[in-house]
Coordinates of N, CA, C and O in Angstrom, one line a residue:
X1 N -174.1 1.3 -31.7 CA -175.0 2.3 -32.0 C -174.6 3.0 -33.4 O -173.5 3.4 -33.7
X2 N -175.5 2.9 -33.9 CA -174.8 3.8 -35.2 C -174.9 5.3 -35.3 O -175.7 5.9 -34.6
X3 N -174.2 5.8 -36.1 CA -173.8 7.2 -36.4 C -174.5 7.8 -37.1 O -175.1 7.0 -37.9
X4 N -174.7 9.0 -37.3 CA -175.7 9.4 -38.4 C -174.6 10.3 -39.2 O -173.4 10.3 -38.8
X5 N -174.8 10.7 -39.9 CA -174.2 11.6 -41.8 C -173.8 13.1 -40.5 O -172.9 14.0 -40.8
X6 N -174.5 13.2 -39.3 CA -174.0 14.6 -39.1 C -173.1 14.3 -37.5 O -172.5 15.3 -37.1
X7 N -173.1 12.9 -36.8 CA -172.3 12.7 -36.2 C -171.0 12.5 -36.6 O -170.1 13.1 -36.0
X8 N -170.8 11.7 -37.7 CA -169.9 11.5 -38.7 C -168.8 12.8 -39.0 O -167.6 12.8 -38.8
X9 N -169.8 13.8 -39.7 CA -169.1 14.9 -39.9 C -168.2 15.6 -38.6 O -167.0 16.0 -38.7
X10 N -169.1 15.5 -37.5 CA -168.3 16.5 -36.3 C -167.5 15.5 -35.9 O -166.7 16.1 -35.2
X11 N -167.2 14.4 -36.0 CA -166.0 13.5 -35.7 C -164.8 13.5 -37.0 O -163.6 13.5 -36.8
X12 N -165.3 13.6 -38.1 CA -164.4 13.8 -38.7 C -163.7 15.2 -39.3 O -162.5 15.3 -39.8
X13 N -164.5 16.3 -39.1 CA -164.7 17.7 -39.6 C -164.2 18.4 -38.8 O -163.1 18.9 -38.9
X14 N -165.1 18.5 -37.5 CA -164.4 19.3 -36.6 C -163.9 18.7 -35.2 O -164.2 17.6 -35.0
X15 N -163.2 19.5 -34.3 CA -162.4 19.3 -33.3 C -162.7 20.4 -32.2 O -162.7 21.6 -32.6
X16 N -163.1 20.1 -30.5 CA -163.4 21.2 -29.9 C -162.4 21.4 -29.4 O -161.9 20.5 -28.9
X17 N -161.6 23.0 -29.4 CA -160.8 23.3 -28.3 C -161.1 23.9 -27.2 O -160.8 25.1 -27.3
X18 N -161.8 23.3 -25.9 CA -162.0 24.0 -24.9 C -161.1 25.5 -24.6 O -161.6 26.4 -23.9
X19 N -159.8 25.9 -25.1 CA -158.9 26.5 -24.6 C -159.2 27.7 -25.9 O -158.7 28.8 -25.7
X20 N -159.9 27.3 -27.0 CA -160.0 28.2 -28.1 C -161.5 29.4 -28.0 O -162.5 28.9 -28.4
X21 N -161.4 30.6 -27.4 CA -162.5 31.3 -27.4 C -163.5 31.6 -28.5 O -164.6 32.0 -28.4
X22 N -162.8 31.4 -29.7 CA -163.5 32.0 -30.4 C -164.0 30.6 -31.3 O -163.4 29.6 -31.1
X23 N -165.1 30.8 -32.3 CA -166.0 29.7 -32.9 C -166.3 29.9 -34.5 O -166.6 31.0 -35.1
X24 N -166.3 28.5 -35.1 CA -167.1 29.1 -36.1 C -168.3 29.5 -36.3 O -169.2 28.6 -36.2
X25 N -168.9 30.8 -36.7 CA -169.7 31.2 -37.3 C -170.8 29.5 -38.1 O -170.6 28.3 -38.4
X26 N -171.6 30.2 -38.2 CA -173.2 29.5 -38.7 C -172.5 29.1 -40.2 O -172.3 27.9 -40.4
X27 N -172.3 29.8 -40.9 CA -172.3 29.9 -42.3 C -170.9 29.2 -42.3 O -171.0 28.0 -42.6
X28 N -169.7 29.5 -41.9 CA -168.6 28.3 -42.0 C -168.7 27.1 -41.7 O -167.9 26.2 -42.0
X29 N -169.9 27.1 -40.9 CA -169.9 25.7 -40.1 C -171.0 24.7 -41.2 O -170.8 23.5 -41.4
X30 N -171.7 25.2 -41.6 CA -172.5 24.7 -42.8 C -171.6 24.5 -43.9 O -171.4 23.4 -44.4
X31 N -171.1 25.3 -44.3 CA -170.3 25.2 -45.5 C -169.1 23.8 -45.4 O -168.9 22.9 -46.3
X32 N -168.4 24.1 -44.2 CA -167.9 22.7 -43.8 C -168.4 22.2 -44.0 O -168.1 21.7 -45.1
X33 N -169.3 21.7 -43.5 CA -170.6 20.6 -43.4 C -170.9 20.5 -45.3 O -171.5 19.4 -45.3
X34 N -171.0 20.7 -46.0 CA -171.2 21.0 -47.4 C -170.3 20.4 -48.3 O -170.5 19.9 -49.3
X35 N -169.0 20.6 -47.5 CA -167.7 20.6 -48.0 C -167.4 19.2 -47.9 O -167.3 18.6 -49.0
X36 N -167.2 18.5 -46.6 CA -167.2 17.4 -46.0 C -168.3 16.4 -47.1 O -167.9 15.4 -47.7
X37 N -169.5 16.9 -47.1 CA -170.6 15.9 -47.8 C -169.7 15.4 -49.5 O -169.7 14.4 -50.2
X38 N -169.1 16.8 -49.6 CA -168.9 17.0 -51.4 C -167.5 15.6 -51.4 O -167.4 14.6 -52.1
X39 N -166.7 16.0 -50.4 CA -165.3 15.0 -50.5 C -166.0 13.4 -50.1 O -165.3 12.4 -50.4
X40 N -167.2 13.3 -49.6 CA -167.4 11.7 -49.2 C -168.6 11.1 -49.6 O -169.2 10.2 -49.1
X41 N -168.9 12.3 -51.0 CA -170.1 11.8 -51.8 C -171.5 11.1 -51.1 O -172.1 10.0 -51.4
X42 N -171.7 12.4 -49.8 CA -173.1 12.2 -49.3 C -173.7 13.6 -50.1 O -173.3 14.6 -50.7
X43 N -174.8 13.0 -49.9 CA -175.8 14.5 -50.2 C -175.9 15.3 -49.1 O -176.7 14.8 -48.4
X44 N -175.6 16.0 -48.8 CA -176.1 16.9 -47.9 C -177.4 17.3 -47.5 O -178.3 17.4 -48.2
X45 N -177.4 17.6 -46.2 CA -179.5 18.1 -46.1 C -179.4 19.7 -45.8 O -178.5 20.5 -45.6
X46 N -180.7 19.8 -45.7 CA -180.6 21.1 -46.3 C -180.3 22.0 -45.1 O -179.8 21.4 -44.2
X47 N -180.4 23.0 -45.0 CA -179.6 24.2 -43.8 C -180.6 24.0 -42.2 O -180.3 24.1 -41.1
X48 N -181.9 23.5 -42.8 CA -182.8 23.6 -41.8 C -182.6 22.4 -41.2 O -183.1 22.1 -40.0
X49 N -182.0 21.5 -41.9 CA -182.4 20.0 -41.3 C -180.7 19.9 -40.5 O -180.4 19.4 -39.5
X50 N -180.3 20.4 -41.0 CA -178.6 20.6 -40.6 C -178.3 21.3 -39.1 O -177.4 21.2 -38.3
X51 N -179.2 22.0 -39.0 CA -179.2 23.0 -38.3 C -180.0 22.3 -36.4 O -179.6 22.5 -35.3
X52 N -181.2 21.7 -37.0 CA -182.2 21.1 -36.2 C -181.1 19.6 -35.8 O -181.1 19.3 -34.6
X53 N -180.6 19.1 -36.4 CA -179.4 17.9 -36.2 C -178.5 18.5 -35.1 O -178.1 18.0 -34.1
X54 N -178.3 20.0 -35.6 CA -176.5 20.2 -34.8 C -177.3 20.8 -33.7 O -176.3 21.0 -32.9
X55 N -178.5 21.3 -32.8 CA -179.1 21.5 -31.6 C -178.4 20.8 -30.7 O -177.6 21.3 -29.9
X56 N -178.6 19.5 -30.8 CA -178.6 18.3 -29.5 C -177.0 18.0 -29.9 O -176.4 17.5 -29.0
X57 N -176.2 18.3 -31.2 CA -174.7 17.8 -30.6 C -173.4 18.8 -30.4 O -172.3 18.4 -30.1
X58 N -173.8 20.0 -30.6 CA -173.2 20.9 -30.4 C -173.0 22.0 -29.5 O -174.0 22.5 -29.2
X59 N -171.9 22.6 -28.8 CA -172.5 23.4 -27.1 C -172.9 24.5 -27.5 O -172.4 25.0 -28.5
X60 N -173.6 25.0 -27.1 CA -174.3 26.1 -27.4 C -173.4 27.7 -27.9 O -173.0 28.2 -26.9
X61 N -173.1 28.2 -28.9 CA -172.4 29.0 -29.9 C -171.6 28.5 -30.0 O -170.8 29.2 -29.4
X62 N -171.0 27.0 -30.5 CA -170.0 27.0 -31.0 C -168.7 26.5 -31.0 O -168.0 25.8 -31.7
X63 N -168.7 27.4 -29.4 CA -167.2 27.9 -28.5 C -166.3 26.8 -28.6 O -166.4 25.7 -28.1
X64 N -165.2 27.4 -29.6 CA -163.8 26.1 -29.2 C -164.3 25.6 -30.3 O -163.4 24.9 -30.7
X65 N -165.2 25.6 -31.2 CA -165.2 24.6 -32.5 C -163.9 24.8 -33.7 O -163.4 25.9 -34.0
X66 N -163.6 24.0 -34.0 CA -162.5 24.0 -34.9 C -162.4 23.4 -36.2 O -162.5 22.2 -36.0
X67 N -162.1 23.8 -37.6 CA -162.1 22.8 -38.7 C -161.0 21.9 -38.4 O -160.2 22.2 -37.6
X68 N -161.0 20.9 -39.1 CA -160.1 19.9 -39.3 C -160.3 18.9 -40.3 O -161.4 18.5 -40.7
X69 N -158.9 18.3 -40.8 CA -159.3 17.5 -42.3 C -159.1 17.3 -43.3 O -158.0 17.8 -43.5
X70 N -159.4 16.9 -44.0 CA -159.9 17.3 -45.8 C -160.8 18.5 -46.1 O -160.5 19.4 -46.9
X71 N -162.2 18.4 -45.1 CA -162.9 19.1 -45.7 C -162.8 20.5 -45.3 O -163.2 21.5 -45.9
X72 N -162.1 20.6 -44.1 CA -161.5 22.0 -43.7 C -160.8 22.6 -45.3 O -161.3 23.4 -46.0
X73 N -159.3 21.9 -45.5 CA -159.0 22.1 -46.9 C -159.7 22.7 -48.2 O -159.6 23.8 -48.7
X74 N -160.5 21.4 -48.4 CA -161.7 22.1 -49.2 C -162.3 23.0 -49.3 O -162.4 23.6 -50.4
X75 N -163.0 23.7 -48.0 CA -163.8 24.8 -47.9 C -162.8 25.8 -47.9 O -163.2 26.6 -48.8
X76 N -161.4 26.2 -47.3 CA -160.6 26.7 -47.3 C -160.2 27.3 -48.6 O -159.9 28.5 -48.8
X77 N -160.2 26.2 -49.5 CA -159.5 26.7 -51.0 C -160.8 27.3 -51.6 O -160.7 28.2 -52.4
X78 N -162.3 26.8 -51.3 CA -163.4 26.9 -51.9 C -163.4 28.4 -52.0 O -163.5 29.1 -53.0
X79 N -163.5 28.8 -50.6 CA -164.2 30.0 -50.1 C -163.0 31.2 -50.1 O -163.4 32.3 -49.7
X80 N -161.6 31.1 -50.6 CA -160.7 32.0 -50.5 C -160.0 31.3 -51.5 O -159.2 30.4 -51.2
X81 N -160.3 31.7 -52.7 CA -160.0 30.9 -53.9 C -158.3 31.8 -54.1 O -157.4 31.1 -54.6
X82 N -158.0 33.0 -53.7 CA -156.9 34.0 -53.7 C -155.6 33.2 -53.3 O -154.5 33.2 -53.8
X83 N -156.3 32.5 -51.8 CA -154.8 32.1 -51.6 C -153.8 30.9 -52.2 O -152.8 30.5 -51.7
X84 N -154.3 30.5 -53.2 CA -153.3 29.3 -54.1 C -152.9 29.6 -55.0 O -152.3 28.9 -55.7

């Protein structure tokens, strides 16, 4: 079966910790998603198409989602340019 550009990402991007209460946010989770596209020279789609994709593979807010990676990294240095 093949994978699509946004299965891909949550296998390679993020990690669920059942044991972790708290989640990323909409806007980190996109930006990851953004981040990930930039390091593996996909284009990214746009917020709405992103969004309608992560419905069906994501549990409902979030819960336990976790960055992981490169593009965790990336977004990391992107979005808190302070801490390097």
């Amino acid at each position: 079966m093949a994978h699509s550009q946004f299965d891909t990402f949550l296998q390679e991007a993020t990690h669920l910790d059942k044991a972790y209460d708290h989640s990323l946010d909409d806007d980190r989770l996109y930006g990851l998603y953004t981040s990930w596209c930039f390091i593996n020279q996909q284009k990214p789609g746009n917020e709405s198409v992103f969004w309608a994709a992560m419905k069906h593979r994501m549990p409902a807010g979030h819960s336990g989602l976790r960055m992981k990676g490169p593009a965790a990294a990336d977004y990391i240095l992107t979005s808190y340019p302070g801490l390097v």
